[in-house]
mmCIF file of C-alpha atoms (C1' of nucleotides) in Angstrom:
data_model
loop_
_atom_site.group_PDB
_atom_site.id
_atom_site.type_symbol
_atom_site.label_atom_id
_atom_site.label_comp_id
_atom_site.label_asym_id
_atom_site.label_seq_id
_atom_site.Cartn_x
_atom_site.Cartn_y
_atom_site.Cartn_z
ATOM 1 C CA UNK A 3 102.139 -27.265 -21.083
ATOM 2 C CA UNK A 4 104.569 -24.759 -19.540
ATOM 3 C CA UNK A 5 102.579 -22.060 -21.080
ATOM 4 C CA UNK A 6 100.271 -21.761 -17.706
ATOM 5 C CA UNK A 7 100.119 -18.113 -16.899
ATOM 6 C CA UNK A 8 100.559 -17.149 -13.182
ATOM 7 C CA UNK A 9 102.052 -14.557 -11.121
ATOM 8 C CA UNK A 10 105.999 -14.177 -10.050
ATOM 9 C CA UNK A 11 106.699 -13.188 -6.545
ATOM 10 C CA UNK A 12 110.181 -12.636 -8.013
ATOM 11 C CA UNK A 13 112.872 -13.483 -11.162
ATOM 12 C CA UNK A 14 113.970 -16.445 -9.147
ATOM 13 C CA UNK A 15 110.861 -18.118 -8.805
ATOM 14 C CA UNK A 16 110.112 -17.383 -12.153
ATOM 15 C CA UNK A 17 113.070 -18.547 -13.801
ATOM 16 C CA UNK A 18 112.730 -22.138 -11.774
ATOM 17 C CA UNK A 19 109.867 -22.335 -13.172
ATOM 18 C CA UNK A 20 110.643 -22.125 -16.444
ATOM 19 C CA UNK A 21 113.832 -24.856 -16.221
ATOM 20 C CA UNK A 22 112.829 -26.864 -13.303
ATOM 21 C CA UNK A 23 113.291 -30.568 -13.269
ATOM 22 C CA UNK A 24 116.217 -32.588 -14.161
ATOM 23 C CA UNK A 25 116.424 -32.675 -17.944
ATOM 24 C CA UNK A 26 116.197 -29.201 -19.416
ATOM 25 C CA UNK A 27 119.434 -27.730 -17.754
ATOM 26 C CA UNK A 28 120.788 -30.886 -18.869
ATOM 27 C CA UNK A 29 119.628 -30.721 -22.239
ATOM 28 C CA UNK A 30 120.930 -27.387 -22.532
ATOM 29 C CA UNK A 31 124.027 -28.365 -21.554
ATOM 30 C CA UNK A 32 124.620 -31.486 -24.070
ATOM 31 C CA UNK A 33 123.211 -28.543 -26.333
ATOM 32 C CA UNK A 34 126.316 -26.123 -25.514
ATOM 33 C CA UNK A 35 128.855 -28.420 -27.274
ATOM 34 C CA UNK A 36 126.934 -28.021 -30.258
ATOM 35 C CA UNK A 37 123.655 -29.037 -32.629
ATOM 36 C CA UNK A 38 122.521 -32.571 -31.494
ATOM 37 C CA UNK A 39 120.374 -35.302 -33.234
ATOM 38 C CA UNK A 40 117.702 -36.692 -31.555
ATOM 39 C CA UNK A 41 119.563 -40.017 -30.882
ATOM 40 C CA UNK A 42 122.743 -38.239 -29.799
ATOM 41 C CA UNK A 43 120.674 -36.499 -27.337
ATOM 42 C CA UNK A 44 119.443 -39.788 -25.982
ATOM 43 C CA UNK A 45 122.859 -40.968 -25.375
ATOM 44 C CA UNK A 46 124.074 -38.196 -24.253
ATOM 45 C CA UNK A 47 121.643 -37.291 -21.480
ATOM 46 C CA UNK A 48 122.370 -40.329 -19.809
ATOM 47 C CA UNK A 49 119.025 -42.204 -18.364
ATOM 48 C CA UNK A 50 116.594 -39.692 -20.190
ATOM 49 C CA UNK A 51 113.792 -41.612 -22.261
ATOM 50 C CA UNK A 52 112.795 -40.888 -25.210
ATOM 51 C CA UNK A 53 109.066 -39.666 -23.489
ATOM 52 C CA UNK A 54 110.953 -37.094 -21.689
ATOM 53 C CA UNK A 55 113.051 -36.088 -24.452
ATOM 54 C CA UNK A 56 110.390 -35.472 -26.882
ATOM 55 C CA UNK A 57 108.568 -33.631 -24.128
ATOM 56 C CA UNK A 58 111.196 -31.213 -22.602
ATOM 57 C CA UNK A 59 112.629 -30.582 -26.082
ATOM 58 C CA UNK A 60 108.791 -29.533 -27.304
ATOM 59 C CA UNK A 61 108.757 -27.165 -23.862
ATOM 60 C CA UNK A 62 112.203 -25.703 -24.554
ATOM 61 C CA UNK A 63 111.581 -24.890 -28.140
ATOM 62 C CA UNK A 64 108.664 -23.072 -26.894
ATOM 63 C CA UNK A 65 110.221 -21.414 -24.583
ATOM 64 C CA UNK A 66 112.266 -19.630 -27.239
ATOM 65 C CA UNK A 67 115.457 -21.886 -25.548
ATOM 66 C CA UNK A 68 116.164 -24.476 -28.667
ATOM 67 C CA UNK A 69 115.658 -24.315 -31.970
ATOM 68 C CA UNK A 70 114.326 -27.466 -34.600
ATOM 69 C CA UNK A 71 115.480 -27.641 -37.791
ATOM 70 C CA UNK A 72 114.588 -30.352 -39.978
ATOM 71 C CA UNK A 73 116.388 -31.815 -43.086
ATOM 72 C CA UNK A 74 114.152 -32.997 -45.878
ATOM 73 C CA UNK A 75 116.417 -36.272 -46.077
ATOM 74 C CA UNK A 76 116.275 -39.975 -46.303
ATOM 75 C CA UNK A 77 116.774 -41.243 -43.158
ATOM 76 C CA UNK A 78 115.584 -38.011 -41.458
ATOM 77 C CA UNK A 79 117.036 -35.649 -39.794
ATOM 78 C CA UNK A 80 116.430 -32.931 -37.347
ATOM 79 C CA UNK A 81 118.709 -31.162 -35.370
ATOM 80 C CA UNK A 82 118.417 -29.234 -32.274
ATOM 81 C CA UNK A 83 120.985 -26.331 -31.237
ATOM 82 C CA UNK A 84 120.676 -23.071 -28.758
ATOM 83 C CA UNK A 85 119.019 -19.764 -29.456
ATOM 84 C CA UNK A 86 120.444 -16.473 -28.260
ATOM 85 C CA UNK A 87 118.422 -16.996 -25.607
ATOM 86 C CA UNK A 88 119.371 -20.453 -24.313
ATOM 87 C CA UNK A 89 122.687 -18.982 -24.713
ATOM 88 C CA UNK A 90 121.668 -17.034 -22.371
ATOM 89 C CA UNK A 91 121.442 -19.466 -19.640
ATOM 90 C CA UNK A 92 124.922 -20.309 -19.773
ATOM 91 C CA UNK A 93 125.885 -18.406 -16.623
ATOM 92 C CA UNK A 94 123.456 -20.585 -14.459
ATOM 93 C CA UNK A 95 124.754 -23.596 -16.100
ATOM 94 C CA UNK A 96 128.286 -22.403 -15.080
ATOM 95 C CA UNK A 97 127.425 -21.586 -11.571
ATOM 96 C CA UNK A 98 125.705 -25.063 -10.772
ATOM 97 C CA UNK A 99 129.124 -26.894 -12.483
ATOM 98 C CA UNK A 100 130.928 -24.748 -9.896
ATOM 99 C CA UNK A 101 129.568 -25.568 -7.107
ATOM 100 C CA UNK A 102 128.827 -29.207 -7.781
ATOM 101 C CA UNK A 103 132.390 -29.856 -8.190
ATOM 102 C CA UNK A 104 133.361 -28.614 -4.972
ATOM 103 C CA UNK A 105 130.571 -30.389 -3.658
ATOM 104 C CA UNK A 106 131.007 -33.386 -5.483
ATOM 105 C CA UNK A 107 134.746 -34.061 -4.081
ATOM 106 C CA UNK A 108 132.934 -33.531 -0.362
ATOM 107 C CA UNK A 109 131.343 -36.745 -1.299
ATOM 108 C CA UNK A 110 134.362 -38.544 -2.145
ATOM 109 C CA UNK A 111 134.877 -41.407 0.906
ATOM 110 C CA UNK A 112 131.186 -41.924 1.115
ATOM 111 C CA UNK A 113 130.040 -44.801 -1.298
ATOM 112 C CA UNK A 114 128.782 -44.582 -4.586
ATOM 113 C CA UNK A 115 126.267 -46.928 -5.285
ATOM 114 C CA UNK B 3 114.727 -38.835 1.781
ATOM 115 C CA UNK B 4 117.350 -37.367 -0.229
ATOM 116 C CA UNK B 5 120.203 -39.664 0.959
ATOM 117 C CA UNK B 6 120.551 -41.848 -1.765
ATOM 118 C CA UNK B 7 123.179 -42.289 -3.351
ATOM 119 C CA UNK B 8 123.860 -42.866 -6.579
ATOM 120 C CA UNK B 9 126.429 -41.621 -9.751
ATOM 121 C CA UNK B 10 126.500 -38.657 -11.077
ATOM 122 C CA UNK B 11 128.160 -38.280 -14.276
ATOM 123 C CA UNK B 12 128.451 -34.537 -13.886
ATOM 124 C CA UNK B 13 128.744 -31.884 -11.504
ATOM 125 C CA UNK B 14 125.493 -29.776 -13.176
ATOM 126 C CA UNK B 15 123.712 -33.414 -12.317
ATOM 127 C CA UNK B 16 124.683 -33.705 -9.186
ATOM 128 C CA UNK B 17 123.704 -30.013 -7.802
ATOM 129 C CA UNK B 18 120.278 -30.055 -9.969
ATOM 130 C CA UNK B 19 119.860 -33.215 -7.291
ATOM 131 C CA UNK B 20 120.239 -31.473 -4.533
ATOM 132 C CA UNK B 21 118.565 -28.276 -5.323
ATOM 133 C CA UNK B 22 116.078 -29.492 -7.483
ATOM 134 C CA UNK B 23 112.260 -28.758 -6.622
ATOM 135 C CA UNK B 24 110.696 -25.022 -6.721
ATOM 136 C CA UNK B 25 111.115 -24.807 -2.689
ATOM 137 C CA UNK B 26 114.831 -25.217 -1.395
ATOM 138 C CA UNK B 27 116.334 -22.237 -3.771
ATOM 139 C CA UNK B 28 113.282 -20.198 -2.348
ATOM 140 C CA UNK B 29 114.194 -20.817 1.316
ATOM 141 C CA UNK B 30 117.572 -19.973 0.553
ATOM 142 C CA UNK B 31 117.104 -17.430 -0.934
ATOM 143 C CA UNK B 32 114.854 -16.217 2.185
ATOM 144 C CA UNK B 33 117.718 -16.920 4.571
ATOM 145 C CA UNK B 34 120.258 -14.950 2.517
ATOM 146 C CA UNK B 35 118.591 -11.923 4.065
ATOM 147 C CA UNK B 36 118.818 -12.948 7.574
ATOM 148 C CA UNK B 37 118.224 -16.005 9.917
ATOM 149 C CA UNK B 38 114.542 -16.704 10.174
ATOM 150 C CA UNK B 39 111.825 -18.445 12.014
ATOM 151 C CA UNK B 40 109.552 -21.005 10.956
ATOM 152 C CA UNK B 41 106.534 -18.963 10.969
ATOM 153 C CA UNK B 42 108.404 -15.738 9.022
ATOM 154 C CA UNK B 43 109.283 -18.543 6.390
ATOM 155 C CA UNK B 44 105.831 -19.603 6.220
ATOM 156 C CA UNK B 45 105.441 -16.229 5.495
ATOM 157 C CA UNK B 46 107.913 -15.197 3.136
ATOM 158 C CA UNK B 47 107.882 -18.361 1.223
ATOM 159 C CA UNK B 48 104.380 -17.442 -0.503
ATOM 160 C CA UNK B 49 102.169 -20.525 -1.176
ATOM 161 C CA UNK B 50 104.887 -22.838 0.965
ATOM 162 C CA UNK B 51 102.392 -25.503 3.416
ATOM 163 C CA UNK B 52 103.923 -26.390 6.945
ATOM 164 C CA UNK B 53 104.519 -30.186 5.656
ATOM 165 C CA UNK B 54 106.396 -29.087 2.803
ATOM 166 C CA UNK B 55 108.387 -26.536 5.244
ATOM 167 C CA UNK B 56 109.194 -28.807 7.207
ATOM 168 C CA UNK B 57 110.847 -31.727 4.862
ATOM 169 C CA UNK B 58 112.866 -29.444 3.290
ATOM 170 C CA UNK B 59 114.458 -27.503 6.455
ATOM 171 C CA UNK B 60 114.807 -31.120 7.179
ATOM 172 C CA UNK B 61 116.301 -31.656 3.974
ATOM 173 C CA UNK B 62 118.526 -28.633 4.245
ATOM 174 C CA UNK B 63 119.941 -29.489 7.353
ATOM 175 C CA UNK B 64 120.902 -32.662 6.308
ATOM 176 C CA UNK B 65 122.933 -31.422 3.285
ATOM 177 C CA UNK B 66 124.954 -28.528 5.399
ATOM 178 C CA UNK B 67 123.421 -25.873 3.920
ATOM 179 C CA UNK B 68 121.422 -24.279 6.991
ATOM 180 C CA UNK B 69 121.800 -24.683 9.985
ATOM 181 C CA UNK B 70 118.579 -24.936 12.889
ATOM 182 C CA UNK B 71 119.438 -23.530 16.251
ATOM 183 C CA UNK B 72 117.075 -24.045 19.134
ATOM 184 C CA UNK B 73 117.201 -21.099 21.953
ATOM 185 C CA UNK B 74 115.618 -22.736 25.147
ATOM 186 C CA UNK B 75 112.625 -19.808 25.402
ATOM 187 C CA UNK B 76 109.071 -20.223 26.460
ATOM 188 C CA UNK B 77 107.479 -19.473 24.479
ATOM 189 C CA UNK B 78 109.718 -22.101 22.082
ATOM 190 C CA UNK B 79 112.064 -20.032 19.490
ATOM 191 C CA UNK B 80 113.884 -21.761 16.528
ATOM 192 C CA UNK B 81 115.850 -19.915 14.108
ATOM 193 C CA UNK B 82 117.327 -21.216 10.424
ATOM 194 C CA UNK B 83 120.340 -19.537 9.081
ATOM 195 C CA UNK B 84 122.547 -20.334 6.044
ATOM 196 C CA UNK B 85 126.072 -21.913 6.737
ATOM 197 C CA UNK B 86 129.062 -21.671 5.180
ATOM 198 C CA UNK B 87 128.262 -24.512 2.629
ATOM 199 C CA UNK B 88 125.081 -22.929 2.047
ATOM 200 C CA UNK B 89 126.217 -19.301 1.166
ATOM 201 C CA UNK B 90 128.125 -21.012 -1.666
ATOM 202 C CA UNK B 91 124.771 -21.008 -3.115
ATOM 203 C CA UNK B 92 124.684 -17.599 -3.653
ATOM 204 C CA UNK B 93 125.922 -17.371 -7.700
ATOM 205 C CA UNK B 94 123.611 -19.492 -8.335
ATOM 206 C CA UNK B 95 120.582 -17.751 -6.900
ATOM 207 C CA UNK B 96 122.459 -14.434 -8.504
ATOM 208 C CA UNK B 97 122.121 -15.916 -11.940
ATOM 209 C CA UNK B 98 118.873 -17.386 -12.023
ATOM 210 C CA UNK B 99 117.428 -13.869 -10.766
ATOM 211 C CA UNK B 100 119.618 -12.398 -13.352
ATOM 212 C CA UNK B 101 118.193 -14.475 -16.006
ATOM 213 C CA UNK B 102 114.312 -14.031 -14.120
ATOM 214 C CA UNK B 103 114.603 -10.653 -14.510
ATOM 215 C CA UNK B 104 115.028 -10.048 -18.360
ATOM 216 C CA UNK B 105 112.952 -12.756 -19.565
ATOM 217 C CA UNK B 106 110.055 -11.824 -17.050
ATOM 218 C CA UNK B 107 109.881 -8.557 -18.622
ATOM 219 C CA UNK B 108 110.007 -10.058 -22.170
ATOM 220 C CA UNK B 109 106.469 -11.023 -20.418
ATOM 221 C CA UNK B 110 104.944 -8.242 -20.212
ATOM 222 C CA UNK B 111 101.993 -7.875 -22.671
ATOM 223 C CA UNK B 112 100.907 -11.285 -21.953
ATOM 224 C CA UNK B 113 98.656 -11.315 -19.719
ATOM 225 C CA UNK B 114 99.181 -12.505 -15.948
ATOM 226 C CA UNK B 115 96.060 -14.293 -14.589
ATOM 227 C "C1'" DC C 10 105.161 -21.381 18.748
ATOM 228 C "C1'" DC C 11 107.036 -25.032 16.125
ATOM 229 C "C1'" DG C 12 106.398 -28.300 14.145
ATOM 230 C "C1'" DT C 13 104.772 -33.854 12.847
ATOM 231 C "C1'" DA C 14 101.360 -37.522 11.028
ATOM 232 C "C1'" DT C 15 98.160 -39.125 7.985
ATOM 233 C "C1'" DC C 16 95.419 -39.330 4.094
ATOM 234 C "C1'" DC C 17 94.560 -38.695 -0.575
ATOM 235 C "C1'" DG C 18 94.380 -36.939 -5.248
ATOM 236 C "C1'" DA C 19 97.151 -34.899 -8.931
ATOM 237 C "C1'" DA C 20 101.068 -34.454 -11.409
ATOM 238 C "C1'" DT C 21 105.557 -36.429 -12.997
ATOM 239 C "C1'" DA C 22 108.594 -39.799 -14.253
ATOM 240 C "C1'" DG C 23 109.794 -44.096 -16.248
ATOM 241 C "C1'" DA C 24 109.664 -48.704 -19.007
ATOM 242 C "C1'" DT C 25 108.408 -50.569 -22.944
ATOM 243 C "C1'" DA C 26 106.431 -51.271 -27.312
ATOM 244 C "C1'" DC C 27 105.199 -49.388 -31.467
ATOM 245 C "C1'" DT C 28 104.796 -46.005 -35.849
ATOM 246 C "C1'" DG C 29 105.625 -42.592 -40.016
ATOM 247 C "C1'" DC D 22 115.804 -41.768 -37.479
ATOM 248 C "C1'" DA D 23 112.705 -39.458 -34.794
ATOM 249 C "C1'" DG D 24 109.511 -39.709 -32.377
ATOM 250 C "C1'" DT D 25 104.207 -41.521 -29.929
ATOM 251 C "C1'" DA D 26 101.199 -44.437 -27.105
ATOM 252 C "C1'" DT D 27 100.222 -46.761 -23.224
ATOM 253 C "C1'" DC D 28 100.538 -48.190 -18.806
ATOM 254 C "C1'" DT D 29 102.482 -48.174 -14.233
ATOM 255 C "C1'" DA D 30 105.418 -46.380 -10.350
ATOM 256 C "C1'" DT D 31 106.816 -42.693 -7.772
ATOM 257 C "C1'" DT D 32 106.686 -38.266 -6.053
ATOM 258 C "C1'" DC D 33 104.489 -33.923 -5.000
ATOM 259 C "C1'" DG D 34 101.521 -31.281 -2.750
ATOM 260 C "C1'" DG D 35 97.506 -29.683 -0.187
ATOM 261 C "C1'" DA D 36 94.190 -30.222 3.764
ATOM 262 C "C1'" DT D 37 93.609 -31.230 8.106
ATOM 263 C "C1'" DA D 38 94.425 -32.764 12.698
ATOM 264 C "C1'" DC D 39 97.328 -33.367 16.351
ATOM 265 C "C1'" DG D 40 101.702 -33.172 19.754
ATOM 266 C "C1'" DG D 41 105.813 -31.127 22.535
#
DNA sequence: CCGTATCCGAATAGATACTG
DNA sequence: CAGTATCTATTCGGATACGG
């Protein structure tokens, strides 16, 4: 559970607390471009399994990040989309794209495996 | 080691590599205020142990984003400083504090153990 | 003072198979 | 379709002791 109560030397420690690891910014970002299904999600978020799909998505909705809505339907459905406050992380989403690109192109002339 | 290589299919991916973990931001973010010495990081960096101070200096270094400089003292004196690439960081950290600091006081009332 | 080495347990991640 | 269950692999992290 990420609902472990401790104490914050400061807004950056908390806050990589609460989106650390490398699914739930990634998530959030598949999330951006709209309300995803499950399955989308799992192709999207390339290499993610379904264990830590189910999990992070379960942790984010808690965190007041994603919202579930499910369709009474045959097959069924459930989609997840961004609250206000996932919304909210945009800016941090924005400033690691920035910087990975320049960083990325750095890379370029060393192999890729 | 954090040398691999491997594809990344998007810049967020590829930065959430090599920032990910709760320490590296943290030393950064320590540096931003000034080149420091092991021991003040020990320090500053609250609940940091040598070994994992150590690997990610080590780390650090490796990637270009601080820089170690030895000063030939007795007794021995080592200082860490950001470089160039590593100041780059700085939106990042500005955002995730940003974000830290209204949702930590969405906190309060909870209790903190 | 500035680290490194080793050991070990805990926590995380992942592959795969299966269910309502 | 949307997940769980189970089992294993890998990594993290802390304690402690030691070296240049």
């Amino acid at each position: 559970m990420s609902t472990k109560r401790k104490v914050y030397y400061c807004p950056v420690e908390f806050t990589l607390d609460q989106i650390a690891g490398k699914w739930k910014i990634l998530i959030v970002l598949q999330l951006r471009f709209g309300a995803k299904r499950y399955t989308e999600l799992i192709k999207k978020v390339r290499g993610i399994t379904p264990k830590m799909l189910s999990q992070h998505l379960k942790d984010l909705e808690q965190q007041g990040i994603i919202h579930r809505q499910i369709f009474a339907e045959i097959p069924p459905k459930v989609e997840y989309s961004l609250t206000k406050e996932g919304e909210k992380l945009f800016p941090i989403i924005d400033s690691l794209a920035q910087w990975g690109s320049v960083n990325m192109e750095k890379e370029k002339g060393s192999e890729i495996v």
